[in-house]
Tab-separated table of C-alpha atoms and ligand atoms in Angstrom:
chain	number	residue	atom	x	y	z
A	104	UNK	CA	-26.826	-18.157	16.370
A	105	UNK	CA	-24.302	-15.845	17.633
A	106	UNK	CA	-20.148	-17.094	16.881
A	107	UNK	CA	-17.610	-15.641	19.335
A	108	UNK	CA	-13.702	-16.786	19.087
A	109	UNK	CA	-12.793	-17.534	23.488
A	110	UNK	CA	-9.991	-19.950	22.592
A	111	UNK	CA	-8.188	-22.557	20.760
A	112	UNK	CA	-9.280	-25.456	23.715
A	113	UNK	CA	-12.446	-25.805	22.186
A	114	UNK	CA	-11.493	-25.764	18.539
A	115	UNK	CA	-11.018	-28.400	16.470
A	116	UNK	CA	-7.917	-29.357	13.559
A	117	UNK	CA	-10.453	-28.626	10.751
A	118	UNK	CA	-11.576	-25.548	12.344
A	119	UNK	CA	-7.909	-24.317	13.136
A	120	UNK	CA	-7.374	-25.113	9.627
A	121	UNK	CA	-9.667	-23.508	7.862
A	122	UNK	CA	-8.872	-20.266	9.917
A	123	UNK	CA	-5.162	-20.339	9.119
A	124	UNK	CA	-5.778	-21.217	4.814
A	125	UNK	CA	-8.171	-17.857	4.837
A	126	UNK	CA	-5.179	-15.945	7.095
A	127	UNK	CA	-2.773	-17.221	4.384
A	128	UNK	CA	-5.118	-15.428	1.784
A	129	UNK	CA	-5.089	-12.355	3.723
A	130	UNK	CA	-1.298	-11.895	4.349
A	131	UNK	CA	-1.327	-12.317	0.433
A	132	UNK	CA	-3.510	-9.515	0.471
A	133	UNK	CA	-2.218	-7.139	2.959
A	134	UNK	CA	1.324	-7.965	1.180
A	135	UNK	CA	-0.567	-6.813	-2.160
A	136	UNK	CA	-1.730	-3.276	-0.464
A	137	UNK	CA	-5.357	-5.233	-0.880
A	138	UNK	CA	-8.596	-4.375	1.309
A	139	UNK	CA	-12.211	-6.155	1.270
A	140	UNK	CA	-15.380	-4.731	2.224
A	141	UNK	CA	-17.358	-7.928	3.839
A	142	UNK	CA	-17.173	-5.685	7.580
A	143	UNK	CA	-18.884	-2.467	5.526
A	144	UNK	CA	-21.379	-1.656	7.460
A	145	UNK	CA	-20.581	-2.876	10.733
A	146	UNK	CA	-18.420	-1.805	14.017
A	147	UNK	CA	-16.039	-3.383	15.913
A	148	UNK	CA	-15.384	-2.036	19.320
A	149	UNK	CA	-11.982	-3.139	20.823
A	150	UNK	CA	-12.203	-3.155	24.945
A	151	UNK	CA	-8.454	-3.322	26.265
A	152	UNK	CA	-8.398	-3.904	30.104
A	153	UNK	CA	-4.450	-4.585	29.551
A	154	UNK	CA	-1.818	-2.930	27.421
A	155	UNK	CA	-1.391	-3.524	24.226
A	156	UNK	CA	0.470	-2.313	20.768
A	157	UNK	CA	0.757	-5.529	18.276
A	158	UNK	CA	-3.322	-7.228	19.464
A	159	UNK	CA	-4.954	-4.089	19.561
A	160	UNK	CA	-3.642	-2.047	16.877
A	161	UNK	CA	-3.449	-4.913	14.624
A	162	UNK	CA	-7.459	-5.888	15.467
A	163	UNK	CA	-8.134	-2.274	14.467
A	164	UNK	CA	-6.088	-2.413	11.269
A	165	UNK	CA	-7.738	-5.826	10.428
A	166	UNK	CA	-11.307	-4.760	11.178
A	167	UNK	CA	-10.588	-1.466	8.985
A	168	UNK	CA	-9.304	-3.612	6.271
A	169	UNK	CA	-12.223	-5.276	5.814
A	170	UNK	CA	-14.190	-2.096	5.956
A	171	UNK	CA	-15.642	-1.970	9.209
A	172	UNK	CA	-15.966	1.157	11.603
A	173	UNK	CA	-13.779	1.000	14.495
A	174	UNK	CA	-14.326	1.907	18.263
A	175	UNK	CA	-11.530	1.685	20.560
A	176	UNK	CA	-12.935	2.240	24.651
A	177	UNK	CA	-10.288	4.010	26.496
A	178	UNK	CA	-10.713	1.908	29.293
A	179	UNK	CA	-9.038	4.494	31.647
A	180	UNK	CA	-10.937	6.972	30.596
A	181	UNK	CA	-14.582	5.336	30.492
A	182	UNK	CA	-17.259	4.934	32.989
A	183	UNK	CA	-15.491	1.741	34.307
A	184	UNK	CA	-13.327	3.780	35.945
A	185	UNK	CA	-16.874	4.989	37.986
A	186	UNK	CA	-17.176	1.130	38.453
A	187	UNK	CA	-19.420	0.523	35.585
A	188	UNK	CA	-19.280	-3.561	35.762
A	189	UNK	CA	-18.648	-5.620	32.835
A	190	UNK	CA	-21.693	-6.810	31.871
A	191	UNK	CA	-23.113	-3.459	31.897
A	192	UNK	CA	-20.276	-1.940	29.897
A	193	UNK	CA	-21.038	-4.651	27.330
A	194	UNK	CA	-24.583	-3.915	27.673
A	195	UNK	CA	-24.094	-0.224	26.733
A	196	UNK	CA	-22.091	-1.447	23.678
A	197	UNK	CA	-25.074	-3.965	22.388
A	198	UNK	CA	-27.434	-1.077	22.518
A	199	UNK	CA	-25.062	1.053	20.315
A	200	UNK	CA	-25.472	-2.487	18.320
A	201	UNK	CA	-21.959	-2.936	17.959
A	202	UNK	CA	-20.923	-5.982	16.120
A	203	UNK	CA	-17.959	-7.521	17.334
A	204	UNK	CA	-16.552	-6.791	20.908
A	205	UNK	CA	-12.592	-7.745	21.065
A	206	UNK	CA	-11.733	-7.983	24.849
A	207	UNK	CA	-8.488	-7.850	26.751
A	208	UNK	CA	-8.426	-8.753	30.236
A	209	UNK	CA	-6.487	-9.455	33.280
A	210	UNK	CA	-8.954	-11.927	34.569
A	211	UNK	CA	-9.432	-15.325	32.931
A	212	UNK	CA	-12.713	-16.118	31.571
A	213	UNK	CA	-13.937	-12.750	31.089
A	214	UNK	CA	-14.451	-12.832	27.923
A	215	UNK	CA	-16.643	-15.947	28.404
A	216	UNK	CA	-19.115	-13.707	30.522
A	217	UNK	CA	-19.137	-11.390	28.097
A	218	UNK	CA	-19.829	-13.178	25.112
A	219	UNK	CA	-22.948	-15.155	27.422
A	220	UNK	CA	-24.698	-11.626	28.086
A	221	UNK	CA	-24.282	-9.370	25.301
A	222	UNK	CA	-25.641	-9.976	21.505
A	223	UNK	CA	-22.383	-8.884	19.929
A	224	UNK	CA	-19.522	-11.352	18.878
A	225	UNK	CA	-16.803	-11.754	21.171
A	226	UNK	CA	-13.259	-12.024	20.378
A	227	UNK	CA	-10.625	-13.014	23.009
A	228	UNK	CA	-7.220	-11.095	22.975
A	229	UNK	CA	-6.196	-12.011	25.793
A	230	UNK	CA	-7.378	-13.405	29.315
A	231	UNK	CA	-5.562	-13.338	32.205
A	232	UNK	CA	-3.699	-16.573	32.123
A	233	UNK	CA	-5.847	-18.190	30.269
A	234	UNK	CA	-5.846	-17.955	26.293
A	235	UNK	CA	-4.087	-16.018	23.654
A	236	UNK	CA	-5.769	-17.307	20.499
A	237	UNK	CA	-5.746	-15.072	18.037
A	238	UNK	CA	-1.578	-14.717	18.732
A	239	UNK	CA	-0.962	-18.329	18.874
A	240	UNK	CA	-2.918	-18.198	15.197
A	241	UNK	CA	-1.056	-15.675	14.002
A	242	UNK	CA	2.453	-17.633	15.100
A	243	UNK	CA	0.668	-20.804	13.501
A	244	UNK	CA	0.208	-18.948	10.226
A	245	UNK	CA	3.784	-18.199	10.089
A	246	UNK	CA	4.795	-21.349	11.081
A	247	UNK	CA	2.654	-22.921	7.825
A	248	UNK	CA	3.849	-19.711	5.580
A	249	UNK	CA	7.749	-21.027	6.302
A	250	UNK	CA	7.356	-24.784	6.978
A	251	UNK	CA	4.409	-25.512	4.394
A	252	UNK	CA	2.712	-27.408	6.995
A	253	UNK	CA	2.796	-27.725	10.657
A	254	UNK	CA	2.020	-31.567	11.004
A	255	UNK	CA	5.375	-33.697	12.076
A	256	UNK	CA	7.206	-30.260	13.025
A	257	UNK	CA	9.094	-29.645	16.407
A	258	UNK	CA	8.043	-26.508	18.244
A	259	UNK	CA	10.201	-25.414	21.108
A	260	UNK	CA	8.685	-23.026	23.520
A	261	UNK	CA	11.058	-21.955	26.525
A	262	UNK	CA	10.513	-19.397	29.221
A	263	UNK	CA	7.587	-17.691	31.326
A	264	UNK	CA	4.889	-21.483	30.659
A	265	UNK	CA	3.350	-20.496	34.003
A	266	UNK	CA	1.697	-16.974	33.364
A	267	UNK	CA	1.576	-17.598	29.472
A	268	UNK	CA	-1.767	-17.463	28.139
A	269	UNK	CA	0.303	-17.380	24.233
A	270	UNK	CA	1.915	-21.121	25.842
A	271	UNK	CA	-1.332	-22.721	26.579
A	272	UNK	CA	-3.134	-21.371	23.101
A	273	UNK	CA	-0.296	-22.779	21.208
A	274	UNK	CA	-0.171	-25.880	23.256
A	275	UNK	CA	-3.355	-26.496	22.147
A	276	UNK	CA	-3.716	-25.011	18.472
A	277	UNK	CA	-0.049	-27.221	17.254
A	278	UNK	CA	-0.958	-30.537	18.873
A	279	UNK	CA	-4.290	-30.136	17.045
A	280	UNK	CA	-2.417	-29.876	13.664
A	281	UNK	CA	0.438	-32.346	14.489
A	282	UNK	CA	2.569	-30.542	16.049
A	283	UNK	CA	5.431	-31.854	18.800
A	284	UNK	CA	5.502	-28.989	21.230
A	285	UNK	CA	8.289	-29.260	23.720
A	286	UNK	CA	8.085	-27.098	27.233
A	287	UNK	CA	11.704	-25.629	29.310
A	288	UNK	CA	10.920	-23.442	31.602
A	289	UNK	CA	12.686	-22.361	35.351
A	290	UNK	CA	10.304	-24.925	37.625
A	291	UNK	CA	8.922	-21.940	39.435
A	292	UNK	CA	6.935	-21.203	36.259
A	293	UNK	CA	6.111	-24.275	34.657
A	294	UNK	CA	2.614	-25.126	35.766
A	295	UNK	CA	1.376	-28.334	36.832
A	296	UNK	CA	-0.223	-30.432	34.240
A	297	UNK	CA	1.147	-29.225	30.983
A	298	UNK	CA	2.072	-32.930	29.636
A	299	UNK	CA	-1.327	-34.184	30.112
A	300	UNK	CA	-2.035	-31.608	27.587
A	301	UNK	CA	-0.089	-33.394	24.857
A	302	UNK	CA	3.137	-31.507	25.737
A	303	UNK	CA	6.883	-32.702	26.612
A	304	UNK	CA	8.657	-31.249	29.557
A	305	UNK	CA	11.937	-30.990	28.952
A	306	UNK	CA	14.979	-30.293	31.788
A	307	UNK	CA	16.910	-28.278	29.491
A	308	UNK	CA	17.696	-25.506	27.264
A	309	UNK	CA	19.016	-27.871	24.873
A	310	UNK	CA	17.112	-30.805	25.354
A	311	UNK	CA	13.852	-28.806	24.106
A	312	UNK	CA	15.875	-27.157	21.189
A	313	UNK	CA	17.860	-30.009	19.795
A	314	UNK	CA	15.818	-30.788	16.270
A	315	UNK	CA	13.423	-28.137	16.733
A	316	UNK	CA	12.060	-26.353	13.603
A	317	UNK	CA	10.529	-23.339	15.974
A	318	UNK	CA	12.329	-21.909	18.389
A	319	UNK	CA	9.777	-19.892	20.604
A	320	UNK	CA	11.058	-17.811	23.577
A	321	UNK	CA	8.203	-16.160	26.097
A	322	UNK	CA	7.986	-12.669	27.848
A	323	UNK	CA	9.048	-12.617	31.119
A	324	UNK	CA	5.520	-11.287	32.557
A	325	UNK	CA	7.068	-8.852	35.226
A	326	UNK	CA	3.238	-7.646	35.894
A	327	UNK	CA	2.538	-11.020	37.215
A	328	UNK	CA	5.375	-11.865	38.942
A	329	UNK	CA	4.425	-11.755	42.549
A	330	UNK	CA	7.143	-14.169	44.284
A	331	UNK	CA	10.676	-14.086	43.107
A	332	UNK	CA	10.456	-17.104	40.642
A	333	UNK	CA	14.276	-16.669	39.677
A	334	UNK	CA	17.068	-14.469	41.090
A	335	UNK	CA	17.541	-12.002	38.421
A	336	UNK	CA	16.668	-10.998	35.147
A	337	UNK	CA	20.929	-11.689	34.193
A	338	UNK	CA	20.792	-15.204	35.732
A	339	UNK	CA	17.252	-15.832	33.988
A	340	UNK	CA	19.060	-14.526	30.462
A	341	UNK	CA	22.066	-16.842	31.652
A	342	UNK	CA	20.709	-19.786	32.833
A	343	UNK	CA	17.120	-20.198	30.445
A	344	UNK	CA	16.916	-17.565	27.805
A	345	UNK	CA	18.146	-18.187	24.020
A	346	UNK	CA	21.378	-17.199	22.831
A	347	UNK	CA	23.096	-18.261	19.266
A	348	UNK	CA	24.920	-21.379	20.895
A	349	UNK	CA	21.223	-22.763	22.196
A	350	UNK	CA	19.527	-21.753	18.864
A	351	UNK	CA	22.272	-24.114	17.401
A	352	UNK	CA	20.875	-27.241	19.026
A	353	UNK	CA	17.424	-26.501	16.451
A	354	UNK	CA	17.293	-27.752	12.747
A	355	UNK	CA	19.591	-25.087	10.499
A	356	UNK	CA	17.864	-22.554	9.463
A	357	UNK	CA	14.697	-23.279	12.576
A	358	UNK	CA	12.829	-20.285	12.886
A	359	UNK	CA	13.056	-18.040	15.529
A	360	UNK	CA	10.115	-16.691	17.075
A	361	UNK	CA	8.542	-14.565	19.915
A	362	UNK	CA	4.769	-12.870	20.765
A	363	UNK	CA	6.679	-9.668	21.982
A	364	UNK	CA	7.125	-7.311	23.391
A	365	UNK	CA	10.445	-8.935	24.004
A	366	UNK	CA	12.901	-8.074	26.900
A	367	UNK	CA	16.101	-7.355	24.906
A	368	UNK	CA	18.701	-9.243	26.294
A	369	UNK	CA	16.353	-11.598	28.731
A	370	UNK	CA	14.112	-13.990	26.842
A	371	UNK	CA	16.530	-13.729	23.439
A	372	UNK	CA	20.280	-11.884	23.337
A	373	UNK	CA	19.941	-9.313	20.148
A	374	UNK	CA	21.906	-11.303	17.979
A	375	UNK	CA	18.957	-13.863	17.832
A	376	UNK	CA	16.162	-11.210	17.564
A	377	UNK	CA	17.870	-9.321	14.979
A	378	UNK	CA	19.463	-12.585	13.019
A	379	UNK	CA	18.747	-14.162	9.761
A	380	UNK	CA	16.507	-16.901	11.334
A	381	UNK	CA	13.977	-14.172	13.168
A	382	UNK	CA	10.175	-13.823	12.253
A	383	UNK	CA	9.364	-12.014	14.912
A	384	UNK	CA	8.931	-8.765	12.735
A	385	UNK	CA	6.887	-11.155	9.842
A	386	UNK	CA	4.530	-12.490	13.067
A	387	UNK	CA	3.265	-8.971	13.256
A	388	UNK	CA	2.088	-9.150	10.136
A	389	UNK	CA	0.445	-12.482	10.148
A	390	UNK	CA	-1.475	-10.815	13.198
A	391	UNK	CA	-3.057	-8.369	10.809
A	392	UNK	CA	-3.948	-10.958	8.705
A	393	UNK	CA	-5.325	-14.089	10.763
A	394	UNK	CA	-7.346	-11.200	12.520
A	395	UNK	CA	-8.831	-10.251	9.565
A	396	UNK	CA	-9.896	-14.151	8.789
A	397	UNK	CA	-11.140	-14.176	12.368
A	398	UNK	CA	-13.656	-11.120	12.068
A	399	UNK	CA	-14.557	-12.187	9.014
A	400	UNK	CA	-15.197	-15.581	9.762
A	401	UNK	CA	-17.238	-15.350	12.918
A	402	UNK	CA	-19.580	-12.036	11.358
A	403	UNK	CA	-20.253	-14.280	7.954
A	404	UNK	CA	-24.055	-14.896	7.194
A	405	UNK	CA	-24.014	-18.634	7.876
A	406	UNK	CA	-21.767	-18.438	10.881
A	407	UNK	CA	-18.743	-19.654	11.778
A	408	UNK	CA	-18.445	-21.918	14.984
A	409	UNK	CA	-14.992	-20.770	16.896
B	509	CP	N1	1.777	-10.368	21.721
B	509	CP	C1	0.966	-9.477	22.269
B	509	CP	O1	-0.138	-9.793	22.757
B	509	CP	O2	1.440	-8.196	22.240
B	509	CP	P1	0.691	-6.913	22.785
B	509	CP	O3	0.615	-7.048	24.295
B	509	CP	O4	1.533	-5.727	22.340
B	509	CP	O5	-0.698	-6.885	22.207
């Protein structure tokens, strides 16, 4: 049976878990100058429809880590560009028998068609608006490095809910483990639906930071911003971003965290990104590592169901 990782929706606590203990082990690792060789043998190609520094480079350092070869598809410069479809581009990459495809893509649920008609394993980094999971592990793993454990801790997320695939992956990876997540977001981009999904809306800045342990601010996703959903990029830093007075509604010493790339100035004023309370440089890190639990994970002999 073939394991592919499309999302934290389908996952379960124990799963999520057991993911996040073998990241913990790897971080260890990297932090030790450590590599493993339970990938020798096999490749990894990484398919990037979207832009990317921290998921791709960090799936490629992982993958390497762990000893594996390492393809990375220039998707501008392959035979998609000729219109090549999906399917058929993962179909070229079977018969090369690649092992593990890692997919980026604008549209949600491609990585779901993917992983139904090709033989490799398929890892999500990304889908439209869809899933994030592999970041909202990686934010999870730092959340349990600092906290000790996530269950009965406040996690405030503020800022672009709507278009945030990193939102909804967290949404569902902390209330698995215990988590109270609390939602602020402009209306124009907080999406119908999100308390049925275990979450609190909250109506302001300070209402969703006041107690919080995590303090998460989210990338304003220009790309996707067709309609004006807020005036301007000063009054959206003004009126919903995170500046030292709201970060002083949260728990002293809450951490401070963001998927990046950040908008300097927007989403967080510099003083929070570069402050004592940031792990937004550690995050990267943990991305490394719960990547390398991932691959290893769903490409072990007896499986791994993610
Ligand atoms: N957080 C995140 O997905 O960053 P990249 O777009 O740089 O991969």
């Amino acid at each position: 049976m073939k394991h592919d990782l499309l999302g934290l929706y389908p996952l379960s606590g124990e799963e999520i878990d057991e993911i996040l203990t073998l990241g913990l082990g790897m971080k260890a690792l990297l932090k030790r100058g450590g590599s493993l060789s339970d990938l020798k043998g096999r490749s990894v190609f990484t398919l990037f429809f979207e832009n990317s520094t921290r998921t791709r480079c960090s799936f490629e350092l992982a993958a390497k880590k762990l000893g594996a070869t390492v393809v990375n598809l220039g998707v501008s410069t392959s035979s998609v560009q000729k219109g090549e479809t999906l399917v058929d581009t993962g179909k070229t990459l079977d018969a090369m028998r690649c092992d593990v495809i890692v997919i980026r893509h604008p549209a949600g649920g491609a990585p779901k068609l993917l992983a139904d008609t090709v033989r490799a394993h398929v890892v999500n980094a990304g889908d439209g608006m869809t899933e994030h999971p592999t970041q909202a592990l990686l934010d999870m793993l730092t959340m349990r490095e600092h906290l000790g454990t996530i269950a009965g801790k406040k996690v405030a997320i503020l800022g672009d809910i709507r278009h945030s695939r990193v939102a909804k992956s967290n949404l569902y990876g902390l209330t698995k483990l215990g988590a109270e997540v609390s939602l602020f977001a402009p209306r124009t981009l907080m999406p119908a639906g999100m308390d049925a999904l275990g979450a609190r809306i909250c109506s302001s800045r300070e209402e969703a930071v006041e107690g919080a342990d995590v303090v998460m601010g989210l990338r304003i996703q220009l790309e996707r911003q067709k309609a004006g959903n807020f005036p301007s990029l000063g009054e959206y830093a003004r009126y919903y971003g995170v500046d030292s007075r709201i970060l002083s509604y949260a728990k002293q010493g809450a951490l401070v965290m963001h998927p990046g790339p950040v908008n300097r100035g927007v989403e967080l004023t510099s003083a929070v990104i570069d402050g004592a309370q940031s792990r937004i440089e550690d995050q990267v890190l943990s991305g490394v590592a719960v990547r390398m639990a991932v691959l290893k994970l769903i490409t072990r002999e007896d499986g791994y169901d993610l």
